[in-house]
């Protein structure tokens, strides 16, 4: 399994399964199938409402706990210290785990002082509820502010060829923070792109694999595509077996950046 290394010298599987919008039996079956295929990185969140099913799949998989990287997140309404801890404890209860590998602030919330949130997150880590802490959906200015308070492991953001995240990447790389790309296929929107399709055809692979290879070829970048079918989960995992993109292929893909976001709720921060 390809991994990324961070400021703690810990390695994390570079390709994981995202579980946003997977609920009930679909979530359980998707995680179980992913683990059987060889995925060793599962991403969930308190707000997804599927931690119980993710936990059931983890327990039934027959894979040693230390072999699977599990990430979950605290919702933006629960970032005050007491509520953050209760959220973390509830996540562990539903997942059936003693700890997770990574606990993230799901979205920033300007109504709660960032330093207080990060201090609470740090205490949760010290108390053994999570191995690592991080943030999600933090633009570069908030990421720099966060790392000035406490060392963090990861910033999880939307990232794909249509969305230039150079400022976030530069801020993360300066502190050896991993950037994890969610919605790396643009909720499926990139799969219809003509340029990506031409590159995929010339390489004898799929468009999804080209996009994932574009991400995974970058230093310090991981990706967590969601896939609701066995075939798509297998296809995404097989991106790890693809040869790195050539300079010419990357150059063509780099011209696709147009600022398109597929995830942009009303409460989102001011993006870069």
mmCIF file of C-alpha atoms in Angstrom:
data_model
loop_
_atom_site.group_PDB
_atom_site.id
_atom_site.type_symbol
_atom_site.label_atom_id
_atom_site.label_comp_id
_atom_site.label_asym_id
_atom_site.label_seq_id
_atom_site.Cartn_x
_atom_site.Cartn_y
_atom_site.Cartn_z
ATOM 1 C CA UNK A 1 0.000 0.000 0.000
ATOM 2 C CA UNK A 2 1.399 3.411 -1.005
ATOM 3 C CA UNK A 3 1.717 5.755 1.962
ATOM 4 C CA UNK A 4 2.370 9.415 2.706
ATOM 5 C CA UNK A 5 4.680 10.567 5.505
ATOM 6 C CA UNK A 6 3.964 13.621 7.644
ATOM 7 C CA UNK A 7 5.584 15.859 10.234
ATOM 8 C CA UNK A 8 5.309 13.103 12.857
ATOM 9 C CA UNK A 9 7.101 10.622 10.563
ATOM 10 C CA UNK A 10 3.939 8.531 10.712
ATOM 11 C CA UNK A 11 2.809 6.966 7.447
ATOM 12 C CA UNK A 12 -0.821 6.958 6.312
ATOM 13 C CA UNK A 13 -2.213 4.961 3.373
ATOM 14 C CA UNK A 14 -2.318 7.423 0.489
ATOM 15 C CA UNK A 15 -5.574 6.100 -0.952
ATOM 16 C CA UNK A 16 -8.639 5.602 1.214
ATOM 17 C CA UNK A 17 -12.369 5.099 0.935
ATOM 18 C CA UNK A 18 -14.545 8.131 1.547
ATOM 19 C CA UNK A 19 -17.969 7.339 3.010
ATOM 20 C CA UNK A 20 -19.873 10.634 2.658
ATOM 21 C CA UNK A 21 -23.502 9.940 1.667
ATOM 22 C CA UNK A 22 -23.111 6.210 2.313
ATOM 23 C CA UNK A 23 -25.698 5.250 4.911
ATOM 24 C CA UNK A 24 -27.062 2.170 6.632
ATOM 25 C CA UNK A 25 -26.390 -1.175 4.992
ATOM 26 C CA UNK A 26 -24.789 0.530 1.992
ATOM 27 C CA UNK A 27 -22.125 2.053 4.239
ATOM 28 C CA UNK A 28 -21.478 -1.241 6.014
ATOM 29 C CA UNK A 29 -21.275 -3.238 2.787
ATOM 30 C CA UNK A 30 -19.105 -0.638 1.050
ATOM 31 C CA UNK A 31 -16.543 -0.590 3.864
ATOM 32 C CA UNK A 32 -16.558 -4.376 4.138
ATOM 33 C CA UNK A 33 -15.969 -4.722 0.406
ATOM 34 C CA UNK A 34 -13.236 -2.073 0.436
ATOM 35 C CA UNK A 35 -11.366 -3.856 3.209
ATOM 36 C CA UNK A 36 -11.676 -7.147 1.344
ATOM 37 C CA UNK A 37 -10.236 -5.488 -1.769
ATOM 38 C CA UNK A 38 -7.254 -4.227 0.196
ATOM 39 C CA UNK A 39 -8.140 -0.709 1.287
ATOM 40 C CA UNK A 40 -6.523 0.141 4.592
ATOM 41 C CA UNK A 41 -7.766 3.711 5.037
ATOM 42 C CA UNK A 42 -11.406 4.479 5.853
ATOM 43 C CA UNK A 43 -12.743 8.019 6.221
ATOM 44 C CA UNK A 44 -15.976 8.873 8.017
ATOM 45 C CA UNK A 45 -17.406 11.727 10.106
ATOM 46 C CA UNK A 46 -19.865 12.285 12.914
ATOM 47 C CA UNK A 47 -22.055 14.257 10.520
ATOM 48 C CA UNK A 48 -22.266 11.374 8.030
ATOM 49 C CA UNK A 49 -24.401 9.335 10.412
ATOM 50 C CA UNK A 50 -22.663 6.102 9.425
ATOM 51 C CA UNK A 51 -20.030 5.548 12.115
ATOM 52 C CA UNK A 52 -21.952 2.609 13.604
ATOM 53 C CA UNK A 53 -22.067 0.816 10.240
ATOM 54 C CA UNK A 54 -18.420 1.634 9.519
ATOM 55 C CA UNK A 55 -17.507 0.152 12.895
ATOM 56 C CA UNK A 56 -19.498 -3.004 12.231
ATOM 57 C CA UNK A 57 -17.670 -3.507 8.943
ATOM 58 C CA UNK A 58 -14.308 -2.966 10.633
ATOM 59 C CA UNK A 59 -15.083 -5.541 13.322
ATOM 60 C CA UNK A 60 -16.343 -8.128 10.833
ATOM 61 C CA UNK A 61 -13.483 -7.707 8.356
ATOM 62 C CA UNK A 62 -10.969 -9.903 10.136
ATOM 63 C CA UNK A 63 -8.260 -7.279 9.593
ATOM 64 C CA UNK A 64 -6.038 -6.356 12.537
ATOM 65 C CA UNK A 65 -6.986 -2.987 13.982
ATOM 66 C CA UNK A 66 -3.486 -1.559 13.586
ATOM 67 C CA UNK A 67 -3.565 -2.335 9.873
ATOM 68 C CA UNK A 68 -6.478 0.019 9.156
ATOM 69 C CA UNK A 69 -6.269 3.805 9.309
ATOM 70 C CA UNK A 70 -9.576 5.278 10.536
ATOM 71 C CA UNK A 71 -10.388 8.982 10.299
ATOM 72 C CA UNK A 72 -13.462 10.719 11.689
ATOM 73 C CA UNK A 73 -14.453 14.332 12.201
ATOM 74 C CA UNK A 74 -16.139 16.688 14.665
ATOM 75 C CA UNK A 75 -18.939 18.788 13.185
ATOM 76 C CA UNK A 76 -18.671 22.583 13.218
ATOM 77 C CA UNK A 77 -21.472 22.949 15.793
ATOM 78 C CA UNK A 78 -19.456 20.889 18.310
ATOM 79 C CA UNK A 79 -16.164 22.782 18.381
ATOM 80 C CA UNK A 80 -16.467 24.209 21.899
ATOM 81 C CA UNK A 81 -14.175 22.140 24.160
ATOM 82 C CA UNK A 82 -16.804 20.187 26.116
ATOM 83 C CA UNK A 83 -18.890 19.443 23.050
ATOM 84 C CA UNK A 84 -15.820 18.437 21.054
ATOM 85 C CA UNK A 85 -14.878 15.838 23.632
ATOM 86 C CA UNK A 86 -18.419 14.474 23.796
ATOM 87 C CA UNK A 87 -18.457 14.217 20.002
ATOM 88 C CA UNK A 88 -15.162 12.322 19.996
ATOM 89 C CA UNK A 89 -16.384 9.939 22.673
ATOM 90 C CA UNK A 90 -19.654 9.354 20.819
ATOM 91 C CA UNK A 91 -17.741 8.615 17.622
ATOM 92 C CA UNK A 92 -15.602 6.035 19.378
ATOM 93 C CA UNK A 93 -18.667 4.421 20.924
ATOM 94 C CA UNK A 94 -20.414 4.107 17.562
ATOM 95 C CA UNK A 95 -17.267 2.937 15.793
ATOM 96 C CA UNK A 96 -16.587 0.438 18.557
ATOM 97 C CA UNK A 97 -12.987 1.601 18.816
ATOM 98 C CA UNK A 98 -10.729 2.640 21.682
ATOM 99 C CA UNK A 99 -9.205 5.331 19.493
ATOM 100 C CA UNK A 100 -9.156 6.584 15.923
ATOM 101 C CA UNK A 101 -6.035 7.305 13.937
ATOM 102 C CA UNK A 102 -7.046 10.829 12.977
ATOM 103 C CA UNK A 103 -9.647 13.219 14.390
ATOM 104 C CA UNK A 104 -10.419 16.326 12.348
ATOM 105 C CA UNK A 105 -12.287 19.577 12.762
ATOM 106 C CA UNK A 106 -14.798 19.052 9.942
ATOM 107 C CA UNK A 107 -15.353 22.722 9.055
ATOM 108 C CA UNK A 108 -14.071 25.891 10.718
ATOM 109 C CA UNK A 109 -16.545 27.872 12.807
ATOM 110 C CA UNK A 110 -15.714 31.555 13.412
ATOM 111 C CA UNK A 111 -18.123 31.613 16.375
ATOM 112 C CA UNK A 112 -15.691 29.456 18.384
ATOM 113 C CA UNK A 113 -12.132 30.611 19.007
ATOM 114 C CA UNK A 114 -9.822 28.402 16.979
ATOM 115 C CA UNK A 115 -7.251 28.201 19.768
ATOM 116 C CA UNK A 116 -9.848 26.800 22.170
ATOM 117 C CA UNK A 117 -10.928 24.172 19.646
ATOM 118 C CA UNK A 118 -7.379 23.094 18.911
ATOM 119 C CA UNK A 119 -6.472 22.981 22.602
ATOM 120 C CA UNK A 120 -9.455 20.679 23.196
ATOM 121 C CA UNK A 121 -8.453 18.562 20.218
ATOM 122 C CA UNK A 122 -4.922 18.343 21.595
ATOM 123 C CA UNK A 123 -6.235 17.194 24.999
ATOM 124 C CA UNK A 124 -8.320 14.509 23.336
ATOM 125 C CA UNK A 125 -5.168 13.283 21.626
ATOM 126 C CA UNK A 126 -3.189 13.361 24.878
ATOM 127 C CA UNK A 127 -5.917 11.281 26.517
ATOM 128 C CA UNK A 128 -5.590 8.596 23.848
ATOM 129 C CA UNK A 129 -8.867 9.022 21.982
ATOM 130 C CA UNK A 130 -6.976 9.674 18.732
ATOM 131 C CA UNK A 131 -3.425 9.179 17.538
ATOM 132 C CA UNK A 132 -3.357 12.371 15.465
ATOM 133 C CA UNK A 133 -5.341 15.581 15.056
ATOM 134 C CA UNK A 134 -6.030 17.805 12.101
ATOM 135 C CA UNK A 135 -8.455 20.053 10.268
ATOM 136 C CA UNK A 136 -10.642 19.993 7.196
ATOM 137 C CA UNK A 137 -11.767 22.727 4.823
ATOM 138 C CA UNK A 138 -9.179 25.197 6.109
ATOM 139 C CA UNK A 139 -7.904 27.724 3.546
ATOM 140 C CA UNK A 140 -4.246 28.672 3.752
ATOM 141 C CA UNK A 141 -4.655 31.576 6.218
ATOM 142 C CA UNK A 142 -6.630 29.446 8.689
ATOM 143 C CA UNK A 143 -4.213 26.557 8.237
ATOM 144 C CA UNK A 144 -1.275 28.792 9.163
ATOM 145 C CA UNK A 145 -3.217 30.087 12.167
ATOM 146 C CA UNK A 146 -4.018 26.531 13.251
ATOM 147 C CA UNK A 147 -0.449 25.288 13.046
ATOM 148 C CA UNK A 148 0.722 28.301 15.044
ATOM 149 C CA UNK A 149 -1.438 27.015 17.917
ATOM 150 C CA UNK A 150 -0.661 23.273 17.838
ATOM 151 C CA UNK A 151 1.088 20.843 15.480
ATOM 152 C CA UNK A 152 -1.451 19.204 13.193
ATOM 153 C CA UNK A 153 -1.236 16.170 10.977
ATOM 154 C CA UNK A 154 -3.539 16.883 8.063
ATOM 155 C CA UNK A 155 -5.770 19.328 6.237
ATOM 156 C CA UNK A 156 -8.551 17.600 4.300
ATOM 157 C CA UNK A 157 -9.882 19.713 1.429
ATOM 158 C CA UNK A 158 -11.632 19.418 -1.895
ATOM 159 C CA UNK A 159 -8.875 18.947 -4.454
ATOM 160 C CA UNK A 160 -8.849 17.812 -8.072
ATOM 161 C CA UNK A 161 -7.571 19.071 -11.444
ATOM 162 C CA UNK A 162 -10.301 21.709 -11.737
ATOM 163 C CA UNK A 163 -9.431 23.284 -8.378
ATOM 164 C CA UNK A 164 -5.989 24.812 -7.892
ATOM 165 C CA UNK A 165 -5.043 24.396 -4.233
ATOM 166 C CA UNK A 166 -1.480 25.716 -4.546
ATOM 167 C CA UNK A 167 -1.811 28.132 -1.607
ATOM 168 C CA UNK A 168 -3.114 25.385 0.677
ATOM 169 C CA UNK A 169 -0.428 22.995 -0.550
ATOM 170 C CA UNK A 170 2.343 25.531 0.016
ATOM 171 C CA UNK A 171 1.156 26.252 3.563
ATOM 172 C CA UNK A 172 0.858 22.528 4.290
ATOM 173 C CA UNK A 173 4.228 21.605 2.813
ATOM 174 C CA UNK A 174 5.947 24.319 4.839
ATOM 175 C CA UNK A 175 4.961 22.373 7.972
ATOM 176 C CA UNK A 176 5.004 18.856 6.471
ATOM 177 C CA UNK A 177 1.245 18.582 6.855
ATOM 178 C CA UNK A 178 -0.555 16.046 4.671
ATOM 179 C CA UNK A 179 -3.240 17.329 2.321
ATOM 180 C CA UNK A 180 -6.019 14.781 1.854
ATOM 181 C CA UNK A 181 -8.149 15.327 -1.239
ATOM 182 C CA UNK A 182 -11.856 14.703 -0.812
ATOM 183 C CA UNK A 183 -14.212 14.636 -3.801
ATOM 184 C CA UNK A 184 -11.097 13.999 -5.912
ATOM 185 C CA UNK A 185 -13.260 13.060 -8.891
ATOM 186 C CA UNK A 186 -15.414 16.164 -8.539
ATOM 187 C CA UNK A 187 -18.502 14.168 -7.551
ATOM 188 C CA UNK A 188 -18.071 12.396 -10.880
ATOM 189 C CA UNK A 189 -17.881 15.653 -12.842
ATOM 190 C CA UNK A 190 -14.310 15.103 -13.955
ATOM 191 C CA UNK A 191 -15.076 11.711 -15.443
ATOM 192 C CA UNK A 192 -16.631 13.428 -18.483
ATOM 193 C CA UNK A 193 -13.637 15.681 -19.167
ATOM 194 C CA UNK A 194 -12.310 15.275 -22.710
ATOM 195 C CA UNK A 195 -8.633 15.906 -21.896
ATOM 196 C CA UNK A 196 -8.632 13.462 -19.004
ATOM 197 C CA UNK A 197 -10.436 10.935 -21.191
ATOM 198 C CA UNK A 198 -7.815 11.250 -23.938
ATOM 199 C CA UNK A 199 -4.985 10.705 -21.458
ATOM 200 C CA UNK A 200 -6.793 7.685 -20.001
ATOM 201 C CA UNK A 201 -7.299 6.176 -23.461
ATOM 202 C CA UNK A 202 -3.630 6.642 -24.358
ATOM 203 C CA UNK A 203 -2.567 4.964 -21.092
ATOM 204 C CA UNK A 204 -5.074 2.131 -21.338
ATOM 205 C CA UNK A 205 -6.696 3.004 -18.018
ATOM 206 C CA UNK A 206 -9.792 4.831 -16.776
ATOM 207 C CA UNK A 207 -10.327 8.547 -16.318
ATOM 208 C CA UNK A 208 -10.745 8.064 -12.572
ATOM 209 C CA UNK A 209 -7.344 6.389 -12.418
ATOM 210 C CA UNK A 210 -5.728 9.291 -14.266
ATOM 211 C CA UNK A 211 -7.165 11.796 -11.785
ATOM 212 C CA UNK A 212 -6.143 9.729 -8.764
ATOM 213 C CA UNK A 213 -2.659 9.202 -10.203
ATOM 214 C CA UNK A 214 -2.385 12.988 -10.701
ATOM 215 C CA UNK A 215 -3.072 13.438 -6.993
ATOM 216 C CA UNK A 216 -1.031 10.535 -5.664
ATOM 217 C CA UNK A 217 2.027 11.549 -7.683
ATOM 218 C CA UNK A 218 2.188 14.742 -5.589
ATOM 219 C CA UNK A 219 4.325 14.752 -2.464
ATOM 220 C CA UNK A 220 2.347 14.765 0.772
ATOM 221 C CA UNK A 221 -1.045 14.298 -0.902
ATOM 222 C CA UNK A 222 -3.572 11.537 -0.167
ATOM 223 C CA UNK A 223 -7.018 10.935 -1.704
ATOM 224 C CA UNK A 224 -10.261 9.488 -0.386
ATOM 225 C CA UNK A 225 -12.652 8.911 -3.305
ATOM 226 C CA UNK A 226 -16.117 7.709 -2.434
ATOM 227 C CA UNK A 227 -17.343 4.747 -4.455
ATOM 228 C CA UNK A 228 -20.695 3.048 -4.004
ATOM 229 C CA UNK A 229 -20.036 0.018 -6.233
ATOM 230 C CA UNK A 230 -17.553 -2.837 -6.043
ATOM 231 C CA UNK A 231 -16.270 -2.150 -9.556
ATOM 232 C CA UNK A 232 -15.554 1.507 -8.848
ATOM 233 C CA UNK A 233 -13.845 0.700 -5.552
ATOM 234 C CA UNK A 234 -11.625 -1.824 -7.321
ATOM 235 C CA UNK A 235 -10.973 0.626 -10.161
ATOM 236 C CA UNK A 236 -9.914 3.380 -7.764
ATOM 237 C CA UNK A 237 -7.634 1.088 -5.781
ATOM 238 C CA UNK A 238 -5.961 -0.046 -8.994
ATOM 239 C CA UNK A 239 -4.789 3.530 -9.562
ATOM 240 C CA UNK A 240 -1.971 2.628 -7.166
ATOM 241 C CA UNK A 241 -0.698 0.161 -9.784
ATOM 242 C CA UNK A 242 -0.592 2.742 -12.573
ATOM 243 C CA UNK A 243 2.744 4.201 -13.630
ATOM 244 C CA UNK A 244 3.305 7.835 -12.609
ATOM 245 C CA UNK A 245 2.097 10.408 -15.104
ATOM 246 C CA UNK A 246 4.609 11.850 -17.531
ATOM 247 C CA UNK A 247 5.621 15.514 -17.469
ATOM 248 C CA UNK A 248 3.587 16.095 -20.630
ATOM 249 C CA UNK A 249 0.491 14.417 -19.167
ATOM 250 C CA UNK A 250 0.736 16.470 -15.990
ATOM 251 C CA UNK A 251 1.189 19.651 -17.980
ATOM 252 C CA UNK A 252 -2.013 18.971 -19.916
ATOM 253 C CA UNK A 253 -3.942 18.240 -16.744
ATOM 254 C CA UNK A 254 -2.602 21.351 -15.033
ATOM 255 C CA UNK A 255 -4.270 23.517 -17.709
ATOM 256 C CA UNK A 256 -7.712 22.295 -16.577
ATOM 257 C CA UNK A 257 -7.799 24.363 -13.369
ATOM 258 C CA UNK A 258 -10.825 26.665 -13.561
ATOM 259 C CA UNK A 259 -11.702 27.251 -9.904
ATOM 260 C CA UNK A 260 -14.664 24.855 -10.008
ATOM 261 C CA UNK A 261 -15.814 23.701 -6.571
ATOM 262 C CA UNK A 262 -18.331 20.919 -6.174
ATOM 263 C CA UNK A 263 -18.630 21.368 -2.380
ATOM 264 C CA UNK A 264 -19.301 24.954 -1.284
ATOM 265 C CA UNK A 265 -21.932 25.275 1.494
ATOM 266 C CA UNK A 266 -23.168 28.614 2.774
ATOM 267 C CA UNK A 267 -21.064 28.305 5.948
ATOM 268 C CA UNK A 268 -17.811 27.699 4.051
ATOM 269 C CA UNK A 269 -14.862 29.951 4.935
ATOM 270 C CA UNK A 270 -13.419 32.526 2.544
ATOM 271 C CA UNK A 271 -11.538 30.280 0.155
ATOM 272 C CA UNK A 272 -8.118 31.056 -1.321
#
